[in-house]
PDB file of C-alpha atoms in Angstrom:
ATOM      1  CA  UNK U   1      -2.309  26.140   4.963  1.00 51.00           C
ATOM      2  CA  UNK U   2      -3.064  25.639   1.118  1.00 55.00           C
ATOM      3  CA  UNK U   3      -1.041  29.131  -0.397  1.00 61.00           C
ATOM      4  CA  UNK U   4       1.922  27.028   1.607  1.00 71.00           C
ATOM      5  CA  UNK U   5       1.340  24.599  -1.466  1.00 83.00           C
ATOM      6  CA  UNK U   6       0.675  27.167  -4.131  1.00 89.00           C
ATOM      7  CA  UNK U   7       4.060  26.107  -6.452  1.00 89.00           C
ATOM      8  CA  UNK U   8       3.544  22.556  -5.416  1.00 88.00           C
ATOM      9  CA  UNK U   9       0.142  22.124  -6.700  1.00 89.00           C
ATOM     10  CA  UNK U  10       0.705  23.749  -9.829  1.00 91.00           C
ATOM     11  CA  UNK U  11       3.868  21.455 -10.574  1.00 90.00           C
ATOM     12  CA  UNK U  12       1.481  18.130  -9.309  1.00 90.00           C
ATOM     13  CA  UNK U  13      -0.890  19.283 -11.860  1.00 90.00           C
ATOM     14  CA  UNK U  14       1.788  19.922 -14.699  1.00 91.00           C
ATOM     15  CA  UNK U  15       2.903  16.335 -13.928  1.00 90.00           C
ATOM     16  CA  UNK U  16      -0.368  14.836 -13.832  1.00 90.00           C
ATOM     17  CA  UNK U  17      -0.641  14.858 -17.548  1.00 88.00           C
ATOM     18  CA  UNK U  18       2.005  12.715 -17.707  1.00 90.00           C
ATOM     19  CA  UNK U  19       0.406   9.803 -15.732  1.00 93.00           C
ATOM     20  CA  UNK U  20       0.127   6.858 -17.738  1.00 94.00           C
ATOM     21  CA  UNK U  21      -3.719   6.643 -18.785  1.00 93.00           C
ATOM     22  CA  UNK U  22      -6.017   3.406 -18.476  1.00 93.00           C
ATOM     23  CA  UNK U  23      -5.611   3.059 -22.579  1.00 94.00           C
ATOM     24  CA  UNK U  24      -2.354   3.534 -22.198  1.00 95.00           C
ATOM     25  CA  UNK U  25      -2.134   0.443 -19.922  1.00 95.00           C
ATOM     26  CA  UNK U  26      -4.841  -1.645 -21.786  1.00 95.00           C
ATOM     27  CA  UNK U  27      -2.742  -0.910 -25.152  1.00 95.00           C
ATOM     28  CA  UNK U  28       0.403  -2.751 -22.983  1.00 96.00           C
ATOM     29  CA  UNK U  29      -1.805  -5.778 -22.492  1.00 96.00           C
ATOM     30  CA  UNK U  30      -2.562  -6.190 -26.296  1.00 95.00           C
ATOM     31  CA  UNK U  31       1.302  -5.611 -26.761  1.00 94.00           C
ATOM     32  CA  UNK U  32       3.001  -8.986 -28.412  1.00 92.00           C
ATOM     33  CA  UNK U  33       6.521  -7.343 -27.548  1.00 93.00           C
ATOM     34  CA  UNK U  34       7.685  -7.134 -24.121  1.00 94.00           C
ATOM     35  CA  UNK U  35      10.550  -4.232 -25.301  1.00 94.00           C
ATOM     36  CA  UNK U  36       7.933  -2.325 -27.249  1.00 94.00           C
ATOM     37  CA  UNK U  37       5.948  -2.106 -23.458  1.00 96.00           C
ATOM     38  CA  UNK U  38       9.633  -1.208 -21.522  1.00 95.00           C
ATOM     39  CA  UNK U  39      10.192   1.748 -24.582  1.00 93.00           C
ATOM     40  CA  UNK U  40       6.821   3.236 -24.009  1.00 93.00           C
ATOM     41  CA  UNK U  41       7.115   3.114 -20.153  1.00 95.00           C
ATOM     42  CA  UNK U  42      11.160   4.756 -20.634  1.00 93.00           C
ATOM     43  CA  UNK U  43       9.484   7.371 -22.432  1.00 91.00           C
ATOM     44  CA  UNK U  44       6.642   8.021 -19.780  1.00 92.00           C
ATOM     45  CA  UNK U  45       9.984   8.771 -17.512  1.00 90.00           C
ATOM     46  CA  UNK U  46      10.795   5.277 -15.670  1.00 93.00           C
ATOM     47  CA  UNK U  47      14.586   4.447 -16.488  1.00 86.00           C
ATOM     48  CA  UNK U  48      17.271   7.084 -17.580  1.00 83.00           C
ATOM     49  CA  UNK U  49      19.621   6.965 -20.633  1.00 79.00           C
ATOM     50  CA  UNK U  50      22.223   5.327 -18.333  1.00 81.00           C
ATOM     51  CA  UNK U  51      19.558   2.743 -16.895  1.00 84.00           C
ATOM     52  CA  UNK U  52      17.176   2.105 -19.383  1.00 89.00           C
ATOM     53  CA  UNK U  53      14.464  -0.217 -18.453  1.00 91.00           C
ATOM     54  CA  UNK U  54      14.136  -3.370 -19.466  1.00 93.00           C
ATOM     55  CA  UNK U  55      12.003  -6.729 -18.691  1.00 93.00           C
ATOM     56  CA  UNK U  56      15.305  -7.948 -16.463  1.00 93.00           C
ATOM     57  CA  UNK U  57      15.907  -4.997 -14.797  1.00 94.00           C
ATOM     58  CA  UNK U  58      12.137  -3.479 -14.206  1.00 94.00           C
ATOM     59  CA  UNK U  59      11.857  -4.165 -10.782  1.00 92.00           C
ATOM     60  CA  UNK U  60      15.224  -2.133  -9.800  1.00 91.00           C
ATOM     61  CA  UNK U  61      13.976   0.472 -12.139  1.00 93.00           C
ATOM     62  CA  UNK U  62      10.605   0.960 -10.522  1.00 93.00           C
ATOM     63  CA  UNK U  63      11.775   1.088  -7.195  1.00 89.00           C
ATOM     64  CA  UNK U  64      14.521   3.952  -8.231  1.00 88.00           C
ATOM     65  CA  UNK U  65      11.794   5.745  -9.767  1.00 91.00           C
ATOM     66  CA  UNK U  66       9.001   5.764  -6.417  1.00 89.00           C
ATOM     67  CA  UNK U  67      12.009   6.914  -4.420  1.00 87.00           C
ATOM     68  CA  UNK U  68      12.249   9.573  -6.582  1.00 88.00           C
ATOM     69  CA  UNK U  69       9.013  10.391  -6.692  1.00 89.00           C
ATOM     70  CA  UNK U  70       8.797  10.500  -3.190  1.00 86.00           C
ATOM     71  CA  UNK U  71      12.078  12.706  -2.752  1.00 85.00           C
ATOM     72  CA  UNK U  72      10.055  15.046  -5.240  1.00 87.00           C
ATOM     73  CA  UNK U  73       7.080  15.474  -3.153  1.00 86.00           C
ATOM     74  CA  UNK U  74       9.206  15.801  -0.230  1.00 83.00           C
ATOM     75  CA  UNK U  75      10.772  18.936  -1.252  1.00 84.00           C
ATOM     76  CA  UNK U  76       7.848  20.445  -2.631  1.00 86.00           C
ATOM     77  CA  UNK U  77       5.827  19.820   0.219  1.00 81.00           C
ATOM     78  CA  UNK U  78       8.907  21.398   2.266  1.00 74.00           C
ATOM     79  CA  UNK U  79       9.047  18.067   4.530  1.00 63.00           C
ATOM     80  CA  UNK U  80       5.678  18.215   5.394  1.00 75.00           C
ATOM     81  CA  UNK U  81       5.160  15.366   8.011  1.00 84.00           C
ATOM     82  CA  UNK U  82       1.976  14.216   6.473  1.00 88.00           C
ATOM     83  CA  UNK U  83       3.690  12.333   3.398  1.00 91.00           C
ATOM     84  CA  UNK U  84       5.314  10.443   6.134  1.00 93.00           C
ATOM     85  CA  UNK U  85       2.076   8.205   5.774  1.00 94.00           C
ATOM     86  CA  UNK U  86       3.674   7.014   2.645  1.00 92.00           C
ATOM     87  CA  UNK U  87       7.159   6.385   4.215  1.00 92.00           C
ATOM     88  CA  UNK U  88       6.159   4.515   7.214  1.00 96.00           C
ATOM     89  CA  UNK U  89       5.313   1.343   5.243  1.00 95.00           C
ATOM     90  CA  UNK U  90       8.963   1.420   3.532  1.00 94.00           C
ATOM     91  CA  UNK U  91      10.535   1.240   7.520  1.00 97.00           C
ATOM     92  CA  UNK U  92       8.245  -0.927   8.186  1.00 97.00           C
ATOM     93  CA  UNK U  93       8.771  -3.650   5.362  1.00 97.00           C
ATOM     94  CA  UNK U  94      12.772  -3.106   6.446  1.00 97.00           C
ATOM     95  CA  UNK U  95      12.071  -4.079   9.836  1.00 97.00           C
ATOM     96  CA  UNK U  96      10.079  -7.173   9.345  1.00 97.00           C
ATOM     97  CA  UNK U  97      12.567  -8.138   6.182  1.00 97.00           C
ATOM     98  CA  UNK U  98      15.446  -7.730   8.837  1.00 97.00           C
ATOM     99  CA  UNK U  99      13.290  -9.648  11.358  1.00 97.00           C
ATOM    100  CA  UNK U 100      12.187 -12.443   9.172  1.00 96.00           C
ATOM    101  CA  UNK U 101      16.096 -12.750   7.495  1.00 95.00           C
ATOM    102  CA  UNK U 102      17.417 -12.752  11.200  1.00 94.00           C
ATOM    103  CA  UNK U 103      15.151 -15.749  12.206  1.00 92.00           C
ATOM    104  CA  UNK U 104      16.286 -17.593   9.230  1.00 91.00           C
ATOM    105  CA  UNK U 105      19.816 -16.712   9.901  1.00 91.00           C
ATOM    106  CA  UNK U 106      20.134 -15.661   5.930  1.00 93.00           C
ATOM    107  CA  UNK U 107      20.906 -11.919   4.372  1.00 91.00           C
ATOM    108  CA  UNK U 108      18.281 -10.408   2.757  1.00 91.00           C
ATOM    109  CA  UNK U 109      18.889  -6.737   2.196  1.00 89.00           C
ATOM    110  CA  UNK U 110      18.605  -6.896  -1.505  1.00 89.00           C
ATOM    111  CA  UNK U 111      14.751  -7.087  -0.225  1.00 90.00           C
ATOM    112  CA  UNK U 112      14.959  -3.490   1.580  1.00 92.00           C
ATOM    113  CA  UNK U 113      13.900  -0.216   0.621  1.00 89.00           C
ATOM    114  CA  UNK U 114      15.254   3.416   0.333  1.00 84.00           C
ATOM    115  CA  UNK U 115      12.328   5.672   0.663  1.00 86.00           C
ATOM    116  CA  UNK U 116      11.214   5.529   4.454  1.00 91.00           C
ATOM    117  CA  UNK U 117      12.007   8.186   7.029  1.00 92.00           C
ATOM    118  CA  UNK U 118      14.923   6.216   8.183  1.00 93.00           C
ATOM    119  CA  UNK U 119      17.874   4.954   5.686  1.00 93.00           C
ATOM    120  CA  UNK U 120      17.831   1.235   5.204  1.00 93.00           C
ATOM    121  CA  UNK U 121      21.332   0.858   6.665  1.00 94.00           C
ATOM    122  CA  UNK U 122      20.289   2.387   9.858  1.00 95.00           C
ATOM    123  CA  UNK U 123      17.228  -0.129  10.238  1.00 96.00           C
ATOM    124  CA  UNK U 124      19.914  -2.501   9.678  1.00 96.00           C
ATOM    125  CA  UNK U 125      21.944  -1.221  12.483  1.00 95.00           C
ATOM    126  CA  UNK U 126      19.033  -1.242  14.754  1.00 95.00           C
ATOM    127  CA  UNK U 127      17.536  -4.606  14.388  1.00 96.00           C
ATOM    128  CA  UNK U 128      21.199  -6.054  14.367  1.00 95.00           C
ATOM    129  CA  UNK U 129      22.072  -4.124  17.555  1.00 95.00           C
ATOM    130  CA  UNK U 130      18.876  -3.718  19.454  1.00 95.00           C
ATOM    131  CA  UNK U 131      19.349   0.174  19.507  1.00 93.00           C
ATOM    132  CA  UNK U 132      16.352   2.115  19.428  1.00 93.00           C
ATOM    133  CA  UNK U 133      17.573   5.592  19.628  1.00 92.00           C
ATOM    134  CA  UNK U 134      16.631   6.976  15.939  1.00 92.00           C
ATOM    135  CA  UNK U 135      13.308   4.555  15.785  1.00 96.00           C
ATOM    136  CA  UNK U 136       9.759   6.307  16.464  1.00 97.00           C
ATOM    137  CA  UNK U 137       8.335   5.380  19.873  1.00 97.00           C
ATOM    138  CA  UNK U 138       6.032   3.006  17.856  1.00 98.00           C
ATOM    139  CA  UNK U 139       8.892   1.124  15.488  1.00 97.00           C
ATOM    140  CA  UNK U 140      10.421   0.830  18.964  1.00 97.00           C
ATOM    141  CA  UNK U 141       7.737  -0.964  20.308  1.00 97.00           C
ATOM    142  CA  UNK U 142       7.243  -3.016  17.011  1.00 97.00           C
ATOM    143  CA  UNK U 143      10.943  -4.225  16.740  1.00 97.00           C
ATOM    144  CA  UNK U 144      10.986  -5.504  20.739  1.00 96.00           C
ATOM    145  CA  UNK U 145       7.366  -6.528  20.289  1.00 96.00           C
ATOM    146  CA  UNK U 146       7.422  -9.024  16.948  1.00 96.00           C
ATOM    147  CA  UNK U 147      10.608 -10.598  18.784  1.00 96.00           C
ATOM    148  CA  UNK U 148       9.236 -11.542  21.288  1.00 95.00           C
ATOM    149  CA  UNK U 149       6.114 -12.618  19.542  1.00 93.00           C
ATOM    150  CA  UNK U 150       7.555 -14.750  16.848  1.00 93.00           C
ATOM    151  CA  UNK U 151      10.034 -16.453  19.997  1.00 93.00           C
ATOM    152  CA  UNK U 152       6.973 -17.579  21.502  1.00 94.00           C
ATOM    153  CA  UNK U 153       5.082 -18.662  18.588  1.00 91.00           C
ATOM    154  CA  UNK U 154       7.746 -19.550  15.700  1.00 91.00           C
ATOM    155  CA  UNK U 155       5.109 -17.927  13.666  1.00 89.00           C
ATOM    156  CA  UNK U 156       6.652 -15.189  10.569  1.00 90.00           C
ATOM    157  CA  UNK U 157       3.344 -13.713   9.999  1.00 87.00           C
ATOM    158  CA  UNK U 158       3.062 -12.504  13.621  1.00 90.00           C
ATOM    159  CA  UNK U 159       5.819 -10.219  12.629  1.00 94.00           C
ATOM    160  CA  UNK U 160       3.927  -9.004  10.016  1.00 93.00           C
ATOM    161  CA  UNK U 161       1.053  -8.679  11.910  1.00 90.00           C
ATOM    162  CA  UNK U 162       2.855  -6.909  14.849  1.00 94.00           C
ATOM    163  CA  UNK U 163       5.266  -4.548  12.460  1.00 96.00           C
ATOM    164  CA  UNK U 164       1.561  -3.283  10.673  1.00 94.00           C
ATOM    165  CA  UNK U 165      -0.128  -2.604  14.004  1.00 93.00           C
ATOM    166  CA  UNK U 166       2.417   0.001  14.786  1.00 96.00           C
ATOM    167  CA  UNK U 167       2.840   1.428  11.362  1.00 97.00           C
ATOM    168  CA  UNK U 168      -0.712   2.316  11.090  1.00 97.00           C
ATOM    169  CA  UNK U 169      -0.087   4.228  14.911  1.00 97.00           C
ATOM    170  CA  UNK U 170       2.375   5.951  13.234  1.00 97.00           C
ATOM    171  CA  UNK U 171       0.692   6.900  10.098  1.00 97.00           C
ATOM    172  CA  UNK U 172      -2.477   7.760  12.136  1.00 97.00           C
ATOM    173  CA  UNK U 173      -0.355  10.476  14.156  1.00 96.00           C
ATOM    174  CA  UNK U 174       1.636  11.800  10.994  1.00 95.00           C
ATOM    175  CA  UNK U 175      -2.553  12.162  10.018  1.00 95.00           C
ATOM    176  CA  UNK U 176      -3.554  13.661  12.803  1.00 95.00           C
ATOM    177  CA  UNK U 177      -0.454  15.721  12.798  1.00 93.00           C
ATOM    178  CA  UNK U 178      -1.405  17.608   9.371  1.00 91.00           C
ATOM    179  CA  UNK U 179      -4.825  18.396  10.731  1.00 92.00           C
ATOM    180  CA  UNK U 180      -6.140  18.023   6.774  1.00 93.00           C
ATOM    181  CA  UNK U 181      -9.341  16.211   6.579  1.00 95.00           C
ATOM    182  CA  UNK U 182      -8.540  14.852   3.102  1.00 95.00           C
ATOM    183  CA  UNK U 183      -5.493  13.042   4.596  1.00 95.00           C
ATOM    184  CA  UNK U 184      -7.166  11.883   7.967  1.00 97.00           C
ATOM    185  CA  UNK U 185      -9.983  10.886   5.991  1.00 97.00           C
ATOM    186  CA  UNK U 186      -7.957   8.636   3.518  1.00 97.00           C
ATOM    187  CA  UNK U 187      -5.794   7.308   6.166  1.00 97.00           C
ATOM    188  CA  UNK U 188      -9.109   5.928   7.687  1.00 98.00           C
ATOM    189  CA  UNK U 189     -10.196   4.418   4.527  1.00 98.00           C
ATOM    190  CA  UNK U 190      -6.469   2.705   3.994  1.00 97.00           C
ATOM    191  CA  UNK U 191      -7.412   0.985   7.269  1.00 97.00           C
ATOM    192  CA  UNK U 192     -10.768  -0.231   6.911  1.00 98.00           C
ATOM    193  CA  UNK U 193      -9.554  -2.261   3.752  1.00 97.00           C
ATOM    194  CA  UNK U 194      -6.628  -3.526   5.632  1.00 96.00           C
ATOM    195  CA  UNK U 195      -9.229  -4.563   8.057  1.00 97.00           C
ATOM    196  CA  UNK U 196     -11.233  -6.281   5.609  1.00 97.00           C
ATOM    197  CA  UNK U 197      -8.224  -8.166   3.559  1.00 96.00           C
ATOM    198  CA  UNK U 198      -7.458  -9.032   6.787  1.00 94.00           C
ATOM    199  CA  UNK U 199     -10.610 -10.105   8.031  1.00 95.00           C
ATOM    200  CA  UNK U 200     -11.256 -12.144   5.079  1.00 95.00           C
ATOM    201  CA  UNK U 201      -7.655 -14.028   5.120  1.00 93.00           C
ATOM    202  CA  UNK U 202      -8.038 -14.564   8.593  1.00 92.00           C
ATOM    203  CA  UNK U 203     -11.626 -16.205   8.249  1.00 92.00           C
ATOM    204  CA  UNK U 204     -10.223 -18.673   5.251  1.00 90.00           C
ATOM    205  CA  UNK U 205      -7.146 -19.826   7.323  1.00 90.00           C
ATOM    206  CA  UNK U 206      -9.855 -20.740   9.822  1.00 92.00           C
ATOM    207  CA  UNK U 207      -8.662 -18.914  12.637  1.00 92.00           C
ATOM    208  CA  UNK U 208     -10.529 -18.186  15.763  1.00 93.00           C
ATOM    209  CA  UNK U 209     -12.480 -14.956  16.078  1.00 93.00           C
ATOM    210  CA  UNK U 210      -9.885 -13.715  19.055  1.00 92.00           C
ATOM    211  CA  UNK U 211      -7.036 -13.887  16.364  1.00 90.00           C
ATOM    212  CA  UNK U 212      -8.360 -11.411  14.208  1.00 93.00           C
ATOM    213  CA  UNK U 213      -9.148  -9.266  17.434  1.00 93.00           C
ATOM    214  CA  UNK U 214      -5.471  -9.597  18.207  1.00 89.00           C
ATOM    215  CA  UNK U 215      -4.208  -8.480  14.601  1.00 90.00           C
ATOM    216  CA  UNK U 216      -7.117  -5.410  13.871  1.00 94.00           C
ATOM    217  CA  UNK U 217      -5.986  -2.475  13.249  1.00 95.00           C
ATOM    218  CA  UNK U 218      -8.003   0.915  15.170  1.00 95.00           C
ATOM    219  CA  UNK U 219      -8.205   4.027  13.341  1.00 96.00           C
ATOM    220  CA  UNK U 220     -10.475   3.111  10.468  1.00 97.00           C
ATOM    221  CA  UNK U 221     -14.271   3.807   9.925  1.00 97.00           C
ATOM    222  CA  UNK U 222     -15.346   0.355  10.851  1.00 97.00           C
ATOM    223  CA  UNK U 223     -15.092  -0.598  14.650  1.00 97.00           C
ATOM    224  CA  UNK U 224     -14.217  -3.999  15.521  1.00 97.00           C
ATOM    225  CA  UNK U 225     -17.362  -5.231  16.617  1.00 97.00           C
ATOM    226  CA  UNK U 226     -18.609  -4.652  13.539  1.00 96.00           C
ATOM    227  CA  UNK U 227     -16.204  -7.287  12.128  1.00 96.00           C
ATOM    228  CA  UNK U 228     -16.605  -9.919  15.138  1.00 96.00           C
ATOM    229  CA  UNK U 229     -20.784  -9.456  14.560  1.00 94.00           C
ATOM    230  CA  UNK U 230     -19.813 -10.835  10.980  1.00 94.00           C
ATOM    231  CA  UNK U 231     -17.263 -13.731  11.722  1.00 93.00           C
ATOM    232  CA  UNK U 232     -19.337 -16.591  11.270  1.00 92.00           C
ATOM    233  CA  UNK U 233     -21.360 -15.643   8.390  1.00 92.00           C
ATOM    234  CA  UNK U 234     -20.427 -16.082   4.988  1.00 91.00           C
ATOM    235  CA  UNK U 235     -20.277 -12.785   3.025  1.00 92.00           C
ATOM    236  CA  UNK U 236     -23.399 -12.602   1.198  1.00 91.00           C
ATOM    237  CA  UNK U 237     -24.682 -12.470   4.708  1.00 92.00           C
ATOM    238  CA  UNK U 238     -21.848 -10.321   6.684  1.00 92.00           C
ATOM    239  CA  UNK U 239     -22.559  -7.430   3.709  1.00 93.00           C
ATOM    240  CA  UNK U 240     -25.421  -6.271   5.119  1.00 93.00           C
ATOM    241  CA  UNK U 241     -23.765  -5.094   8.334  1.00 95.00           C
ATOM    242  CA  UNK U 242     -21.234  -3.045   6.301  1.00 97.00           C
ATOM    243  CA  UNK U 243     -24.012  -1.128   4.126  1.00 95.00           C
ATOM    244  CA  UNK U 244     -23.099   2.413   5.702  1.00 96.00           C
ATOM    245  CA  UNK U 245     -19.591   1.865   5.442  1.00 97.00           C
ATOM    246  CA  UNK U 246     -17.538   2.995   2.320  1.00 97.00           C
ATOM    247  CA  UNK U 247     -15.980  -0.698   1.936  1.00 97.00           C
ATOM    248  CA  UNK U 248     -19.209  -2.185   1.281  1.00 96.00           C
ATOM    249  CA  UNK U 249     -18.855  -2.577  -1.875  1.00 96.00           C
ATOM    250  CA  UNK U 250     -15.527  -4.824  -1.466  1.00 97.00           C
ATOM    251  CA  UNK U 251     -17.448  -6.800   1.192  1.00 96.00           C
ATOM    252  CA  UNK U 252     -20.421  -8.026  -0.786  1.00 95.00           C
ATOM    253  CA  UNK U 253     -18.736  -8.049  -4.736  1.00 96.00           C
ATOM    254  CA  UNK U 254     -15.096  -9.301  -3.179  1.00 96.00           C
ATOM    255  CA  UNK U 255     -16.789 -11.540  -0.438  1.00 94.00           C
ATOM    256  CA  UNK U 256     -18.952 -13.231  -3.242  1.00 93.00           C
ATOM    257  CA  UNK U 257     -15.783 -14.173  -5.103  1.00 94.00           C
ATOM    258  CA  UNK U 258     -14.031 -16.033  -2.131  1.00 95.00           C
ATOM    259  CA  UNK U 259     -17.484 -17.360  -0.914  1.00 92.00           C
ATOM    260  CA  UNK U 260     -17.502 -19.167  -4.383  1.00 93.00           C
ATOM    261  CA  UNK U 261     -14.177 -20.089  -5.282  1.00 93.00           C
ATOM    262  CA  UNK U 262     -11.822 -18.991  -2.306  1.00 92.00           C
ATOM    263  CA  UNK U 263      -9.747 -16.209  -4.900  1.00 92.00           C
ATOM    264  CA  UNK U 264      -9.231 -12.622  -2.954  1.00 94.00           C
ATOM    265  CA  UNK U 265      -8.300 -11.379  -6.401  1.00 93.00           C
ATOM    266  CA  UNK U 266     -11.218  -9.252  -6.698  1.00 95.00           C
ATOM    267  CA  UNK U 267     -11.638  -8.019  -3.089  1.00 96.00           C
ATOM    268  CA  UNK U 268      -8.261  -6.633  -3.163  1.00 95.00           C
ATOM    269  CA  UNK U 269      -8.801  -4.869  -6.380  1.00 95.00           C
ATOM    270  CA  UNK U 270     -11.999  -3.209  -5.680  1.00 96.00           C
ATOM    271  CA  UNK U 271     -10.199  -2.230  -1.666  1.00 96.00           C
ATOM    272  CA  UNK U 272      -7.295  -0.936  -4.068  1.00 95.00           C
ATOM    273  CA  UNK U 273      -9.936   1.117  -6.354  1.00 95.00           C
ATOM    274  CA  UNK U 274     -11.900   2.615  -3.605  1.00 96.00           C
ATOM    275  CA  UNK U 275      -8.242   4.327  -2.577  1.00 96.00           C
ATOM    276  CA  UNK U 276      -8.446   5.700  -5.876  1.00 94.00           C
ATOM    277  CA  UNK U 277     -11.672   6.735  -6.136  1.00 96.00           C
ATOM    278  CA  UNK U 278     -11.205   8.271  -2.635  1.00 96.00           C
ATOM    279  CA  UNK U 279      -8.071  10.476  -4.078  1.00 95.00           C
ATOM    280  CA  UNK U 280      -9.614  12.079  -6.802  1.00 94.00           C
ATOM    281  CA  UNK U 281     -11.551  14.102  -4.275  1.00 94.00           C
ATOM    282  CA  UNK U 282      -7.830  16.383  -4.489  1.00 93.00           C
ATOM    283  CA  UNK U 283      -8.922  17.523  -8.072  1.00 90.00           C
ATOM    284  CA  UNK U 284     -11.535  20.208  -6.686  1.00 88.00           C
ATOM    285  CA  UNK U 285      -8.757  21.388  -4.545  1.00 90.00           C
ATOM    286  CA  UNK U 286      -6.397  24.137  -6.136  1.00 88.00           C
ATOM    287  CA  UNK U 287      -3.898  24.723  -3.868  1.00 89.00           C
ATOM    288  CA  UNK U 288      -2.885  22.428  -0.656  1.00 89.00           C
ATOM    289  CA  UNK U 289      -1.663  19.497   0.485  1.00 91.00           C
ATOM    290  CA  UNK U 290      -4.235  17.775  -1.126  1.00 93.00           C
ATOM    291  CA  UNK U 291      -3.040  17.690  -4.698  1.00 92.00           C
ATOM    292  CA  UNK U 292       0.510  16.575  -3.634  1.00 92.00           C
ATOM    293  CA  UNK U 293      -0.880  13.122  -1.226  1.00 93.00           C
ATOM    294  CA  UNK U 294      -3.070  12.348  -4.393  1.00 93.00           C
ATOM    295  CA  UNK U 295      -0.198  12.394  -6.952  1.00 93.00           C
ATOM    296  CA  UNK U 296       1.701  10.235  -4.852  1.00 92.00           C
ATOM    297  CA  UNK U 297      -1.151   7.497  -4.445  1.00 93.00           C
ATOM    298  CA  UNK U 298      -1.481   8.070  -8.360  1.00 94.00           C
ATOM    299  CA  UNK U 299       2.177   7.225  -8.771  1.00 94.00           C
ATOM    300  CA  UNK U 300       2.137   4.404  -6.152  1.00 92.00           C
ATOM    301  CA  UNK U 301      -0.859   2.900  -8.285  1.00 94.00           C
ATOM    302  CA  UNK U 302       0.939   3.569 -11.774  1.00 95.00           C
ATOM    303  CA  UNK U 303       3.724   1.571  -9.923  1.00 95.00           C
ATOM    304  CA  UNK U 304       1.699  -1.109  -8.863  1.00 95.00           C
ATOM    305  CA  UNK U 305      -0.256  -1.099 -12.574  1.00 95.00           C
ATOM    306  CA  UNK U 306       3.284  -1.418 -14.056  1.00 96.00           C
ATOM    307  CA  UNK U 307       4.337  -4.627 -11.865  1.00 96.00           C
ATOM    308  CA  UNK U 308       1.179  -5.955 -12.872  1.00 96.00           C
ATOM    309  CA  UNK U 309       1.674  -5.901 -16.586  1.00 96.00           C
ATOM    310  CA  UNK U 310       5.209  -6.647 -16.508  1.00 96.00           C
ATOM    311  CA  UNK U 311       4.734  -9.422 -14.370  1.00 96.00           C
ATOM    312  CA  UNK U 312       1.836 -10.657 -16.262  1.00 96.00           C
ATOM    313  CA  UNK U 313       3.657 -10.644 -19.408  1.00 95.00           C
ATOM    314  CA  UNK U 314       6.682 -12.185 -18.145  1.00 95.00           C
ATOM    315  CA  UNK U 315       4.706 -15.395 -17.063  1.00 95.00           C
ATOM    316  CA  UNK U 316       3.107 -15.702 -20.400  1.00 95.00           C
ATOM    317  CA  UNK U 317      -0.552 -14.511 -19.151  1.00 95.00           C
ATOM    318  CA  UNK U 318      -3.445 -13.662 -21.152  1.00 96.00           C
ATOM    319  CA  UNK U 319      -4.161 -10.267 -21.558  1.00 95.00           C
ATOM    320  CA  UNK U 320      -7.345 -10.670 -20.961  1.00 95.00           C
ATOM    321  CA  UNK U 321      -6.372 -11.997 -17.879  1.00 94.00           C
ATOM    322  CA  UNK U 322      -3.805  -8.946 -16.882  1.00 96.00           C
ATOM    323  CA  UNK U 323      -6.458  -6.732 -17.414  1.00 95.00           C
ATOM    324  CA  UNK U 324      -8.661  -8.214 -14.662  1.00 92.00           C
ATOM    325  CA  UNK U 325      -5.996  -7.921 -12.286  1.00 93.00           C
ATOM    326  CA  UNK U 326      -5.468  -3.898 -13.195  1.00 94.00           C
ATOM    327  CA  UNK U 327      -6.954  -1.266 -10.990  1.00 92.00           C
ATOM    328  CA  UNK U 328      -8.537   2.036 -11.659  1.00 91.00           C
ATOM    329  CA  UNK U 329      -6.352   5.087 -12.814  1.00 92.00           C
ATOM    330  CA  UNK U 330      -6.283   8.608 -11.222  1.00 90.00           C
ATOM    331  CA  UNK U 331      -7.648   9.945 -14.787  1.00 77.00           C
TER     332      UNK U 331
END
């Protein structure tokens, strides 16, 4: 299968050198002029001659850039279904936005994303007309179940939980269809980090363990019983039960920050860094699907870092505080 990606792998290697380095991001945090930061980003390929990146439009420009990266990757991959692991979150994001907007009787179409497997306009039609033709089986189930659960609970967060459950069901199917151990391993770790973040927040909310059991996403390496066995513990105690798993650092160090201050920032940062560290394993693969998947992960993280820097600058946060929130880079 690796030989099917000879050109794609070579192209991706050439593009990796254009990724922003950790030093460039640190320099941006120190810059006193946000226009200078925008100029650096423009030179790095964000924005175009007719749509220059500015502090006012950076969200739109980044959204367009992300869609462009996905479109390019799909073409390089010969439309490999494996790349749908990155597209399904956009589909389910759109489903969440539309269902919540419907519940509030408002229009939030400006929040819709365009890099899913289904166009935003098609998802709008599916929700408005309750039409499931064109949706995956899991999307159809999510649409029906989320409507029902919200009607019974009037809790918009339940829409998120239902959609996330079915989103990862689709992601797991795509990963398994790829028959690629790197992709399947990434998805399993991704699910573990999602479950850990959900576990931490549900505990903080004071919800019973049954609540977490209902929103737990299967498919990771950490069984639900490991989480449930730690439900009454503080994170220092719980850390011992996660020593055999890749998320142990997030539990011990990130969990300690939650115990001490109630701040989730460190836990979320460590979870994201674990995924970046995993993605770097693709650097040892000469030709194959792995470099392309890793490149998309790197681009997603880069866009997240740019948002952190620009949002921090606009909020007049200190350079130190912005840097604390930045994740590791792919370099």
